[in-house]
CSV table of C-alpha atoms in Angstrom, one decimal:
chain,number,residue,atom,x,y,z
D,904,UNK,CA,-3.1,50.4,174.6
D,905,UNK,CA,-0.1,52.6,175.6
D,906,UNK,CA,2.7,50.1,174.7
D,907,UNK,CA,1.1,49.5,171.3
D,908,UNK,CA,0.8,53.2,170.7
D,909,UNK,CA,4.4,53.6,171.6
D,910,UNK,CA,5.4,50.9,169.1
D,911,UNK,CA,3.4,52.7,166.4
D,912,UNK,CA,5.1,56.0,167.2
D,913,UNK,CA,8.5,54.4,167.2
D,914,UNK,CA,7.8,52.8,163.8
D,915,UNK,CA,6.6,56.1,162.5
D,916,UNK,CA,9.8,57.8,163.6
D,917,UNK,CA,12.0,55.2,161.9
D,918,UNK,CA,10.0,55.5,158.7
D,919,UNK,CA,10.1,59.3,158.9
D,920,UNK,CA,13.9,59.2,159.0
D,921,UNK,CA,14.0,56.8,156.0
D,922,UNK,CA,11.6,58.8,153.9
D,923,UNK,CA,13.6,62.0,154.5
D,924,UNK,CA,16.5,60.3,152.8
D,925,UNK,CA,14.7,58.4,150.0
D,926,UNK,CA,11.6,60.6,149.3
D,927,UNK,CA,7.9,59.8,149.8
D,928,UNK,CA,4.9,60.0,147.6
D,929,UNK,CA,1.6,61.5,148.9
D,930,UNK,CA,-0.8,59.1,150.6
D,931,UNK,CA,-3.2,57.2,148.3
D,932,UNK,CA,-6.7,56.3,149.5
D,933,UNK,CA,-8.8,53.2,148.6
D,934,UNK,CA,-11.5,51.0,150.1
D,935,UNK,CA,-9.7,47.7,150.1
D,936,UNK,CA,-5.9,47.4,149.9
D,937,UNK,CA,-4.7,43.9,148.9
D,938,UNK,CA,-1.1,42.9,149.4
D,939,UNK,CA,0.0,40.2,146.9
D,940,UNK,CA,-1.4,39.6,143.4
D,941,UNK,CA,-1.3,35.8,143.5
D,942,UNK,CA,-3.5,32.8,143.9
D,943,UNK,CA,-5.7,34.5,146.6
D,944,UNK,CA,-5.1,38.1,145.8
D,945,UNK,CA,-6.3,38.1,142.3
D,946,UNK,CA,-9.7,36.4,143.0
D,947,UNK,CA,-10.2,38.7,146.1
D,948,UNK,CA,-9.5,41.8,144.0
D,949,UNK,CA,-11.9,40.7,141.2
D,950,UNK,CA,-14.7,39.7,143.6
D,951,UNK,CA,-14.4,42.9,145.7
D,952,UNK,CA,-14.3,45.1,142.6
D,953,UNK,CA,-17.3,43.5,141.1
D,954,UNK,CA,-19.1,44.1,144.4
D,955,UNK,CA,-18.7,47.8,143.8
D,956,UNK,CA,-15.8,49.0,146.0
D,957,UNK,CA,-12.5,50.6,145.1
D,958,UNK,CA,-9.7,48.1,145.2
D,959,UNK,CA,-5.9,48.6,145.1
D,960,UNK,CA,-3.7,45.5,144.5
D,961,UNK,CA,0.0,45.7,145.3
D,962,UNK,CA,2.6,43.2,144.1
D,963,UNK,CA,6.3,43.3,144.9
D,964,UNK,CA,7.3,41.3,141.9
D,965,UNK,CA,7.3,42.7,138.3
D,966,UNK,CA,4.6,40.2,137.4
D,967,UNK,CA,1.3,38.8,138.9
D,968,UNK,CA,0.3,35.2,139.7
D,969,UNK,CA,2.3,34.2,142.7
D,970,UNK,CA,2.2,30.4,143.2
D,971,UNK,CA,0.0,30.1,140.1
D,972,UNK,CA,3.2,30.6,138.1
D,973,UNK,CA,5.0,27.6,139.5
D,974,UNK,CA,2.4,25.2,140.9
D,975,UNK,CA,0.7,22.2,139.5
D,976,UNK,CA,-2.6,22.7,137.8
D,977,UNK,CA,-4.9,20.7,140.1
D,978,UNK,CA,-7.9,21.8,142.3
D,979,UNK,CA,-9.9,19.4,144.5
D,980,UNK,CA,-13.6,20.0,144.8
D,981,UNK,CA,-16.9,18.1,145.4
D,982,UNK,CA,-20.3,19.1,144.0
D,983,UNK,CA,-19.3,21.1,140.9
D,984,UNK,CA,-21.4,21.5,137.8
D,985,UNK,CA,-19.2,18.9,136.1
D,986,UNK,CA,-19.8,16.2,138.7
D,987,UNK,CA,-23.6,16.4,138.7
D,988,UNK,CA,-25.1,13.1,137.5
D,989,UNK,CA,-21.7,11.2,137.7
D,990,UNK,CA,-22.6,9.4,140.9
D,991,UNK,CA,-19.1,9.6,142.3
D,992,UNK,CA,-20.2,9.2,145.9
D,993,UNK,CA,-18.5,12.5,146.8
D,994,UNK,CA,-19.6,15.4,148.9
D,995,UNK,CA,-18.1,18.4,150.7
D,996,UNK,CA,-18.3,16.5,154.0
D,997,UNK,CA,-16.4,13.6,152.5
D,998,UNK,CA,-13.8,16.0,151.2
D,999,UNK,CA,-13.6,17.6,154.6
D,1000,UNK,CA,-12.9,14.4,156.5
D,1001,UNK,CA,-10.4,13.0,154.0
D,1002,UNK,CA,-8.5,16.3,154.1
D,1003,UNK,CA,-8.6,16.3,157.9
D,1004,UNK,CA,-7.0,12.8,157.9
D,1005,UNK,CA,-4.3,13.9,155.4
D,1006,UNK,CA,-3.5,16.8,157.7
D,1007,UNK,CA,-3.2,14.5,160.7
D,1008,UNK,CA,-6.1,16.3,162.3
D,1009,UNK,CA,-4.1,19.5,162.8
D,1010,UNK,CA,-6.3,21.4,160.4
D,1011,UNK,CA,-8.4,24.4,161.6
D,1012,UNK,CA,-11.9,22.9,161.1
D,1013,UNK,CA,-13.6,26.3,160.5
D,1014,UNK,CA,-11.3,27.1,157.6
D,1015,UNK,CA,-11.4,23.6,156.3
D,1016,UNK,CA,-15.2,23.7,156.2
D,1017,UNK,CA,-15.0,26.9,154.3
D,1018,UNK,CA,-12.7,25.3,151.7
D,1019,UNK,CA,-14.6,22.1,151.2
D,1020,UNK,CA,-18.1,23.7,151.2
D,1021,UNK,CA,-17.0,26.3,148.6
D,1022,UNK,CA,-14.4,24.6,146.5
D,1023,UNK,CA,-17.0,23.4,144.1
D,1024,UNK,CA,-18.3,26.9,143.5
D,1025,UNK,CA,-14.7,28.0,142.8
D,1026,UNK,CA,-14.5,25.4,140.0
D,1027,UNK,CA,-17.8,26.8,138.6
D,1028,UNK,CA,-16.6,30.4,139.0
D,1029,UNK,CA,-13.3,29.7,137.1
D,1030,UNK,CA,-15.2,27.8,134.4
D,1031,UNK,CA,-17.6,30.7,134.0
D,1032,UNK,CA,-14.6,33.0,133.5
D,1033,UNK,CA,-13.3,30.8,130.7
D,1034,UNK,CA,-11.0,28.3,132.5
D,1035,UNK,CA,-11.1,24.8,130.8
D,1036,UNK,CA,-10.6,21.6,132.8
D,1037,UNK,CA,-9.3,18.4,131.3
D,1038,UNK,CA,-12.2,16.1,130.5
D,1039,UNK,CA,-14.6,18.3,132.4
D,1040,UNK,CA,-14.6,15.8,135.2
D,1041,UNK,CA,-12.6,15.0,138.3
D,1042,UNK,CA,-9.9,12.4,138.4
D,1043,UNK,CA,-7.1,11.1,140.8
D,1044,UNK,CA,-3.9,13.1,141.0
D,1045,UNK,CA,-1.3,10.4,141.2
D,1046,UNK,CA,1.5,12.9,142.1
D,1047,UNK,CA,-0.2,13.3,145.6
D,1048,UNK,CA,-1.7,11.0,148.2
D,1049,UNK,CA,-4.9,9.7,146.6
D,1050,UNK,CA,-8.4,10.6,147.8
D,1051,UNK,CA,-10.9,7.7,148.1
D,1052,UNK,CA,-12.9,9.1,145.2
D,1053,UNK,CA,-12.0,11.1,142.0
D,1054,UNK,CA,-12.1,14.7,143.2
D,1055,UNK,CA,-9.2,16.6,141.5
D,1056,UNK,CA,-9.7,18.8,138.4
D,1057,UNK,CA,-6.8,19.6,136.2
D,1058,UNK,CA,-6.6,23.0,134.5
D,1059,UNK,CA,-6.3,22.4,130.8
D,1060,UNK,CA,-3.7,25.1,130.0
D,1061,UNK,CA,-1.9,25.1,133.4
D,1062,UNK,CA,-2.1,27.2,136.5
D,1063,UNK,CA,-0.1,30.1,134.9
D,1064,UNK,CA,-3.0,30.6,132.4
D,1065,UNK,CA,-5.3,31.3,135.3
D,1066,UNK,CA,-2.9,34.0,136.5
D,1067,UNK,CA,-3.0,35.7,133.1
D,1068,UNK,CA,-6.8,35.4,132.9
D,1069,UNK,CA,-7.4,36.8,136.4
D,1070,UNK,CA,-5.0,39.6,135.8
D,1071,UNK,CA,-6.8,40.6,132.7
D,1072,UNK,CA,-10.1,40.4,134.5
D,1073,UNK,CA,-9.1,42.6,137.5
D,1074,UNK,CA,-7.9,45.2,135.1
D,1075,UNK,CA,-11.2,45.1,133.3
D,1076,UNK,CA,-13.0,45.5,136.6
D,1077,UNK,CA,-11.1,48.7,137.4
D,1078,UNK,CA,-8.7,47.4,140.0
D,1079,UNK,CA,-5.7,49.6,140.5
D,1080,UNK,CA,-2.8,47.1,140.0
D,1081,UNK,CA,0.7,48.3,141.0
D,1082,UNK,CA,3.7,46.0,140.3
D,1083,UNK,CA,7.2,46.4,141.7
D,1084,UNK,CA,5.6,47.8,144.9
D,1085,UNK,CA,6.8,46.1,148.0
D,1086,UNK,CA,4.8,46.5,151.2
D,1087,UNK,CA,7.0,46.8,154.2
D,1088,UNK,CA,4.9,47.9,157.2
D,1089,UNK,CA,1.3,47.9,158.3
D,1090,UNK,CA,0.0,51.3,159.6
D,1091,UNK,CA,-2.3,51.4,162.7
D,1092,UNK,CA,-4.1,54.3,164.2
D,1093,UNK,CA,-4.1,55.2,167.9
D,1094,UNK,CA,-6.8,52.6,168.6
D,1095,UNK,CA,-4.8,49.8,167.0
D,1096,UNK,CA,-6.9,49.6,163.8
D,1097,UNK,CA,-5.0,48.9,160.6
D,1098,UNK,CA,-5.6,51.8,158.3
D,1099,UNK,CA,-3.0,51.2,155.6
D,1100,UNK,CA,0.5,50.3,154.7
D,1101,UNK,CA,3.9,51.7,153.8
D,1102,UNK,CA,5.3,50.4,150.6
D,1103,UNK,CA,8.5,50.9,148.6
D,1104,UNK,CA,8.4,51.5,144.8
D,1105,UNK,CA,11.0,50.2,142.4
D,1106,UNK,CA,13.0,53.5,142.5
D,1107,UNK,CA,13.1,53.3,146.3
D,1108,UNK,CA,10.5,55.9,147.0
D,1109,UNK,CA,8.2,55.2,150.0
D,1110,UNK,CA,4.4,55.4,149.4
D,1111,UNK,CA,1.7,55.5,152.0
D,1112,UNK,CA,-1.5,53.8,151.2
D,1113,UNK,CA,-4.6,54.2,153.3
D,1114,UNK,CA,-7.7,52.0,153.2
D,1115,UNK,CA,-10.8,50.9,155.0
D,1116,UNK,CA,-9.4,47.4,155.1
D,1117,UNK,CA,-6.1,45.6,154.4
D,1118,UNK,CA,-6.1,42.1,153.1
D,1119,UNK,CA,-2.8,40.2,153.2
D,1120,UNK,CA,-2.5,37.6,150.4
D,1121,UNK,CA,1.3,37.6,150.1
D,1122,UNK,CA,1.7,33.9,150.2
D,1123,UNK,CA,3.5,31.7,152.6
D,1124,UNK,CA,7.2,31.4,153.5
D,1125,UNK,CA,8.4,28.3,151.7
D,1126,UNK,CA,11.0,30.3,149.7
D,1127,UNK,CA,12.5,31.6,152.9
D,1128,UNK,CA,14.8,28.8,154.1
D,1129,UNK,CA,16.0,30.8,157.1
D,1130,UNK,CA,12.4,31.3,158.2
D,1131,UNK,CA,11.7,27.6,157.7
D,1132,UNK,CA,14.6,26.8,160.0
D,1133,UNK,CA,13.3,29.3,162.6
D,1134,UNK,CA,10.1,27.4,163.0
D,1135,UNK,CA,11.2,23.8,162.2
D,1136,UNK,CA,13.5,22.5,165.0
D,1137,UNK,CA,16.2,20.2,163.7
D,1138,UNK,CA,16.1,21.4,160.1
D,1139,UNK,CA,19.7,21.9,159.0
D,1140,UNK,CA,19.4,21.9,155.2
D,1141,UNK,CA,16.7,22.2,152.6
D,1142,UNK,CA,16.0,23.4,149.1
D,1143,UNK,CA,12.9,25.1,147.7
D,1144,UNK,CA,10.9,25.1,144.5
D,1145,UNK,CA,8.4,27.6,145.9
D,1146,UNK,CA,7.4,30.8,144.2
D,1147,UNK,CA,10.3,33.1,144.9
D,1148,UNK,CA,8.0,35.8,146.3
D,1149,UNK,CA,6.8,33.5,149.1
D,1150,UNK,CA,9.2,34.8,151.7
D,1151,UNK,CA,6.7,35.4,154.5
D,1152,UNK,CA,6.2,39.1,154.2
D,1153,UNK,CA,2.6,39.2,155.2
D,1154,UNK,CA,3.2,36.9,158.1
D,1155,UNK,CA,6.1,38.9,159.3
D,1156,UNK,CA,4.1,42.2,159.1
D,1157,UNK,CA,1.2,40.6,160.9
D,1158,UNK,CA,3.4,39.3,163.7
D,1159,UNK,CA,5.0,42.7,164.1
D,1160,UNK,CA,1.8,44.2,165.3
D,1161,UNK,CA,0.8,41.3,167.5
D,1162,UNK,CA,-1.0,38.9,165.2
D,1163,UNK,CA,-1.2,35.2,166.3
D,1164,UNK,CA,0.2,32.5,164.1
D,1165,UNK,CA,-0.6,28.8,163.7
D,1166,UNK,CA,1.0,25.6,162.4
D,1167,UNK,CA,4.2,27.4,161.6
D,1168,UNK,CA,6.3,24.3,161.9
D,1169,UNK,CA,4.5,22.4,159.1
D,1170,UNK,CA,5.6,22.6,155.5
D,1171,UNK,CA,5.7,20.3,152.5
D,1172,UNK,CA,9.0,18.4,152.3
D,1173,UNK,CA,10.0,15.8,149.7
D,1174,UNK,CA,13.1,13.7,150.2
D,1175,UNK,CA,14.6,13.6,146.7
D,1176,UNK,CA,16.8,16.8,146.3
D,1177,UNK,CA,20.3,16.1,144.9
D,1178,UNK,CA,22.7,18.8,146.0
D,1179,UNK,CA,24.7,20.1,143.1
D,1180,UNK,CA,26.6,22.7,145.1
D,1181,UNK,CA,26.4,26.5,145.3
D,1182,UNK,CA,22.8,26.3,146.2
D,1183,UNK,CA,21.8,24.4,143.1
D,1184,UNK,CA,19.8,21.2,143.3
D,1185,UNK,CA,17.9,18.7,141.2
D,1186,UNK,CA,14.6,17.2,142.4
D,1187,UNK,CA,13.5,13.6,141.9
D,1188,UNK,CA,16.8,11.8,142.7
D,1189,UNK,CA,16.1,8.2,143.6
D,1190,UNK,CA,12.3,8.8,143.9
D,1191,UNK,CA,11.3,5.5,142.2
D,1192,UNK,CA,14.1,3.4,143.7
D,1193,UNK,CA,12.0,2.4,146.7
D,1194,UNK,CA,9.6,0.7,144.3
D,1195,UNK,CA,12.4,-1.7,143.3
D,1196,UNK,CA,13.6,-2.6,146.8
D,1197,UNK,CA,15.9,0.4,147.8
D,1198,UNK,CA,16.1,1.5,151.4
D,1199,UNK,CA,16.7,4.9,153.0
D,1200,UNK,CA,19.4,5.2,155.7
D,1201,UNK,CA,20.6,8.0,157.9
D,1202,UNK,CA,24.2,9.2,158.3
D,1203,UNK,CA,24.4,6.7,161.1
D,1204,UNK,CA,23.7,3.9,158.7
D,1205,UNK,CA,20.3,3.1,160.1
D,1206,UNK,CA,16.9,2.8,158.5
D,1207,UNK,CA,14.5,5.4,159.9
D,1208,UNK,CA,11.2,5.2,157.9
D,1209,UNK,CA,8.9,2.9,155.9
D,1210,UNK,CA,10.3,3.7,152.4
D,1211,UNK,CA,6.8,3.2,150.9
D,1212,UNK,CA,5.2,5.8,153.1
D,1213,UNK,CA,3.7,9.0,151.6
D,1214,UNK,CA,6.6,11.1,150.2
D,1215,UNK,CA,5.8,14.0,152.6
D,1216,UNK,CA,6.0,11.7,155.6
D,1217,UNK,CA,9.4,10.4,154.4
D,1218,UNK,CA,10.5,14.0,154.0
D,1219,UNK,CA,9.5,14.9,157.5
D,1220,UNK,CA,11.5,11.9,158.8
D,1221,UNK,CA,14.6,13.1,156.8
D,1222,UNK,CA,14.4,16.5,158.5
D,1223,UNK,CA,14.9,14.8,161.8
D,1224,UNK,CA,18.0,12.9,160.7
D,1225,UNK,CA,21.6,14.1,161.3
D,1226,UNK,CA,22.2,16.9,158.9
D,1227,UNK,CA,18.6,16.7,157.6
D,1228,UNK,CA,19.9,14.3,155.0
D,1229,UNK,CA,19.7,10.6,154.0
D,1230,UNK,CA,21.1,8.0,151.6
D,1231,UNK,CA,19.2,5.9,149.2
D,1232,UNK,CA,20.8,2.4,148.9
D,1233,UNK,CA,20.4,0.2,145.8
D,1234,UNK,CA,22.2,-2.8,144.4
D,1235,UNK,CA,23.0,-3.6,140.8
D,1236,UNK,CA,19.9,-5.8,140.2
D,1237,UNK,CA,17.6,-3.0,141.4
D,1238,UNK,CA,19.3,-0.4,139.2
D,1239,UNK,CA,19.0,-2.6,136.2
D,1240,UNK,CA,15.3,-3.3,136.9
D,1241,UNK,CA,14.7,0.5,137.1
D,1242,UNK,CA,16.3,1.2,133.8
D,1243,UNK,CA,14.6,-1.7,132.1
D,1244,UNK,CA,11.3,-0.2,133.2
D,1245,UNK,CA,12.4,3.3,132.0
D,1246,UNK,CA,12.5,4.6,135.6
D,1247,UNK,CA,16.0,6.2,135.8
D,1248,UNK,CA,17.5,7.1,139.2
D,1249,UNK,CA,17.5,10.7,138.0
D,1250,UNK,CA,15.7,12.1,134.9
D,1251,UNK,CA,19.0,13.4,133.4
D,1252,UNK,CA,20.7,10.1,134.0
D,1253,UNK,CA,18.2,8.6,131.5
D,1254,UNK,CA,20.4,5.6,130.5
D,1255,UNK,CA,22.1,2.9,132.5
D,1256,UNK,CA,25.4,4.1,130.9
D,1257,UNK,CA,24.9,7.6,132.1
D,1258,UNK,CA,24.2,6.4,135.6
D,1259,UNK,CA,27.3,4.2,135.6
D,1260,UNK,CA,29.4,7.2,134.5
D,1261,UNK,CA,28.1,9.2,137.5
D,1262,UNK,CA,28.9,6.3,139.8
D,1263,UNK,CA,32.4,6.0,138.4
D,1264,UNK,CA,32.9,9.8,138.8
D,1265,UNK,CA,31.9,9.3,142.5
D,1266,UNK,CA,30.7,12.8,143.0
D,1267,UNK,CA,26.9,12.4,143.1
D,1268,UNK,CA,26.6,8.6,143.2
D,1269,UNK,CA,28.7,6.4,145.5
D,1270,UNK,CA,29.6,2.9,144.3
D,1271,UNK,CA,31.3,-0.1,145.8
D,1272,UNK,CA,31.4,-3.9,145.4
D,1273,UNK,CA,30.5,-4.4,149.1
D,1274,UNK,CA,28.2,-2.7,151.6
D,1275,UNK,CA,31.1,-2.0,153.9
D,1276,UNK,CA,33.0,-0.4,151.1
D,1277,UNK,CA,30.0,1.7,150.2
D,1278,UNK,CA,29.7,2.8,153.9
D,1279,UNK,CA,33.4,4.0,153.9
D,1280,UNK,CA,32.7,6.1,150.8
D,1281,UNK,CA,29.7,7.7,152.4
D,1282,UNK,CA,31.5,8.3,155.7
D,1283,UNK,CA,29.2,5.9,157.5
D,1284,UNK,CA,30.3,3.3,160.1
D,1285,UNK,CA,30.8,0.1,157.9
D,1286,UNK,CA,29.6,-2.2,160.7
D,1287,UNK,CA,26.4,-0.2,161.3
D,1288,UNK,CA,25.5,-0.1,157.6
D,1289,UNK,CA,26.3,-3.8,157.1
D,1290,UNK,CA,24.1,-4.7,160.1
D,1291,UNK,CA,21.2,-2.6,158.7
D,1292,UNK,CA,21.4,-4.2,155.3
D,1293,UNK,CA,21.6,-7.7,156.8
D,1294,UNK,CA,18.6,-7.0,159.1
D,1295,UNK,CA,16.5,-5.7,156.2
D,1296,UNK,CA,17.4,-8.7,154.1
D,1297,UNK,CA,16.2,-10.9,156.9
D,1298,UNK,CA,12.8,-9.1,156.8
D,1299,UNK,CA,12.6,-9.6,153.0
D,1300,UNK,CA,13.2,-13.4,153.6
D,1301,UNK,CA,10.5,-13.6,156.3
D,1302,UNK,CA,8.1,-11.3,154.5
D,1303,UNK,CA,7.7,-9.0,157.5
D,1304,UNK,CA,9.3,-5.7,158.2
D,1305,UNK,CA,9.6,-5.7,162.0
D,1306,UNK,CA,11.0,-2.2,162.2
D,1307,UNK,CA,8.7,0.0,160.1
D,1308,UNK,CA,6.0,-2.2,158.7
D,1309,UNK,CA,6.9,-1.9,155.0
D,1310,UNK,CA,4.3,-4.0,153.3
D,1311,UNK,CA,6.2,-4.7,150.1
D,1312,UNK,CA,9.9,-5.6,150.1
D,1313,UNK,CA,10.7,-6.3,146.5
D,1314,UNK,CA,14.2,-7.7,146.8
D,1315,UNK,CA,17.2,-8.2,149.1
D,1316,UNK,CA,20.2,-5.8,148.8
D,1317,UNK,CA,22.7,-8.5,147.9
D,1318,UNK,CA,23.9,-8.2,144.3
D,1319,UNK,CA,26.9,-5.9,144.1
D,1320,UNK,CA,28.0,-3.5,143.1
D,1321,UNK,CA,26.1,-1.4,145.6
D,1322,UNK,CA,25.1,2.3,145.0
D,1323,UNK,CA,24.0,5.2,147.1
D,1324,UNK,CA,22.6,8.7,146.4
D,1325,UNK,CA,22.6,11.3,149.1
D,1326,UNK,CA,19.5,13.4,149.1
D,1327,UNK,CA,18.0,16.3,151.1
D,1328,UNK,CA,14.5,17.7,151.3
D,1329,UNK,CA,13.0,20.3,149.1
D,1330,UNK,CA,9.8,22.2,149.8
D,1331,UNK,CA,7.1,24.0,147.8
D,1332,UNK,CA,4.5,25.1,150.4
D,1333,UNK,CA,4.4,26.2,154.0
D,1334,UNK,CA,1.3,25.2,156.0
D,1335,UNK,CA,1.4,27.8,158.7
D,1336,UNK,CA,0.5,31.5,158.8
D,1337,UNK,CA,-1.5,34.1,160.5
D,1338,UNK,CA,-4.4,32.9,162.6
D,1339,UNK,CA,-7.7,34.0,161.1
D,1340,UNK,CA,-11.4,33.4,161.9
D,1341,UNK,CA,-14.2,32.4,159.5
D,1342,UNK,CA,-14.5,36.0,158.3
D,1343,UNK,CA,-10.7,36.0,157.5
D,1344,UNK,CA,-10.1,38.6,160.2
D,1345,UNK,CA,-6.5,38.3,161.5
D,1346,UNK,CA,-6.6,37.5,165.2
D,1347,UNK,CA,-4.2,38.9,167.8
D,1348,UNK,CA,-2.5,36.8,170.4
D,1349,UNK,CA,-5.4,37.6,172.7
D,1350,UNK,CA,-7.7,35.8,170.3
D,1351,UNK,CA,-9.6,39.0,169.3
D,1352,UNK,CA,-9.6,40.3,165.7
D,1353,UNK,CA,-7.2,43.1,164.8
D,1354,UNK,CA,-9.5,45.7,163.4
D,1355,UNK,CA,-9.1,46.4,159.7
D,1356,UNK,CA,-6.7,43.5,159.0
D,1357,UNK,CA,-7.6,40.3,157.0
D,1358,UNK,CA,-5.6,37.5,155.5
D,1359,UNK,CA,-6.3,34.7,152.9
D,1360,UNK,CA,-4.4,32.1,150.9
D,1361,UNK,CA,-1.2,30.8,152.3
D,1362,UNK,CA,-0.7,33.9,154.5
D,1363,UNK,CA,-3.6,32.5,156.5
D,1364,UNK,CA,-2.5,29.4,158.4
D,1365,UNK,CA,-4.3,26.3,159.6
D,1366,UNK,CA,-6.5,25.0,156.8
D,1367,UNK,CA,-4.1,22.2,155.6
D,1368,UNK,CA,-3.0,20.9,159.0
D,1369,UNK,CA,0.4,19.0,158.9
D,1370,UNK,CA,0.4,18.4,155.2
D,1371,UNK,CA,-1.6,19.5,152.2
D,1372,UNK,CA,-4.2,17.3,150.5
D,1373,UNK,CA,-4.1,16.9,146.7
D,1374,UNK,CA,-5.5,20.0,144.9
D,1375,UNK,CA,-6.1,21.9,148.1
D,1376,UNK,CA,-3.3,24.4,147.6
D,1377,UNK,CA,-4.8,26.2,144.6
D,1378,UNK,CA,-8.2,25.4,145.9
D,1379,UNK,CA,-7.7,27.2,149.2
D,1380,UNK,CA,-6.0,30.2,147.5
D,1381,UNK,CA,-8.8,30.8,145.0
D,1382,UNK,CA,-11.6,29.9,147.4
D,1383,UNK,CA,-10.4,31.9,150.4
D,1384,UNK,CA,-9.6,34.9,148.1
D,1385,UNK,CA,-13.1,34.9,146.6
D,1386,UNK,CA,-14.7,34.6,150.1
D,1387,UNK,CA,-12.5,37.2,151.7
D,1388,UNK,CA,-13.0,39.7,148.9
D,1389,UNK,CA,-16.8,39.2,149.0
D,1390,UNK,CA,-17.0,39.4,152.8
D,1391,UNK,CA,-14.8,42.6,153.1
D,1392,UNK,CA,-16.8,44.3,150.3
D,1393,UNK,CA,-20.0,43.6,152.1
D,1394,UNK,CA,-18.6,44.9,155.4
D,1395,UNK,CA,-17.3,48.1,153.8
D,1396,UNK,CA,-20.6,48.6,151.9
D,1397,UNK,CA,-22.4,48.7,155.2
């Protein structure tokens, strides 16, 4: 206990020096202090407040919503009031096992069971609050890997509308909501119990908040590329479309007092980011090219993946390549077929003429009459790329991909000119976070709960495993927030 107490004293001394210079407000007291007013924090605050306890909700951004403001609008759930009588063949257990498979069996089974058993009631809860779902029935979400049965509900007015609704509801419930308030440290007493936080207001003033319990719902860390690189060996370059507030604050604070983490090396990664320079990028470059026969090659000129694999799997393979990048190769016939089907190489290159103009400019698209010439433009060994294309073409002729088992090889790469687009990965969600138990208590590295500290949403790691199943991101945030808020309120009430 002495080393921990010494660390607490040292932190207090540092903070004391800071507050002397910047000023500090008097301590504020509440029952439940929630850090992060997003997908999990808003439901947690509303549920806990309605259970009769005093709730303070802190948000570092000038607005609420977190990932609800940028995410898709899908939630996966079995056994909702809308699915009754539809005979879909679905169940929470089926949802559990399909998600387990999607996560490559790296999921925390306790947390996953909480999600799949309670996601249906989350749909019902949202509906009762006034959220409308398209068709009032589940469907397949084609932008993700498909479930075996229709399970995904789409929010009629988008996820951001849920953020606004829940924000209005927490205010009506009497929750103290403070924006532009960035939590920087957890406060522990002499026995190691978390009793509050230090936060910084917009004007730089430090505020001490004290509480019976602290719930971290500050999101994941997909917007923090440096943190992704820290936990993902081999990652050299990546872009992000994550909510900008998802910088790992809650995870960092938990780790600083000895919390355990899990699955920190897993995050969603999609292989179609076009680097426009100065940190700017465009997503979706070459995404549909694989459906017309294109192949992906590394900077060494070698294929490295089944191009028809799930996008997240392709992205994970791109991470492992030199420079965490790859090149998508097409020939003229493939490009013409794409544009004839209204599937442009990039949405902004929406005509064949625009694509050709980019190829002639040579900045974002490479073009050559020969494969060897294309390799030279890309800085790839011409002999290696030529051999790769010839080998792939032989697989097309035989109908069997001996290297990666690609089931459909639409065409040979043989009709010049040849084109290539270099892409990187982009991410939107991290899978890892603080390790929690079924009561959302944050666990220390010893495996024992850290008294007074809880986590939910993407700050709590493990539920998704290696990759996220369709509709489980919002589903987990809302469901874990509701459950955590209810559990903590009950515990405090005792």
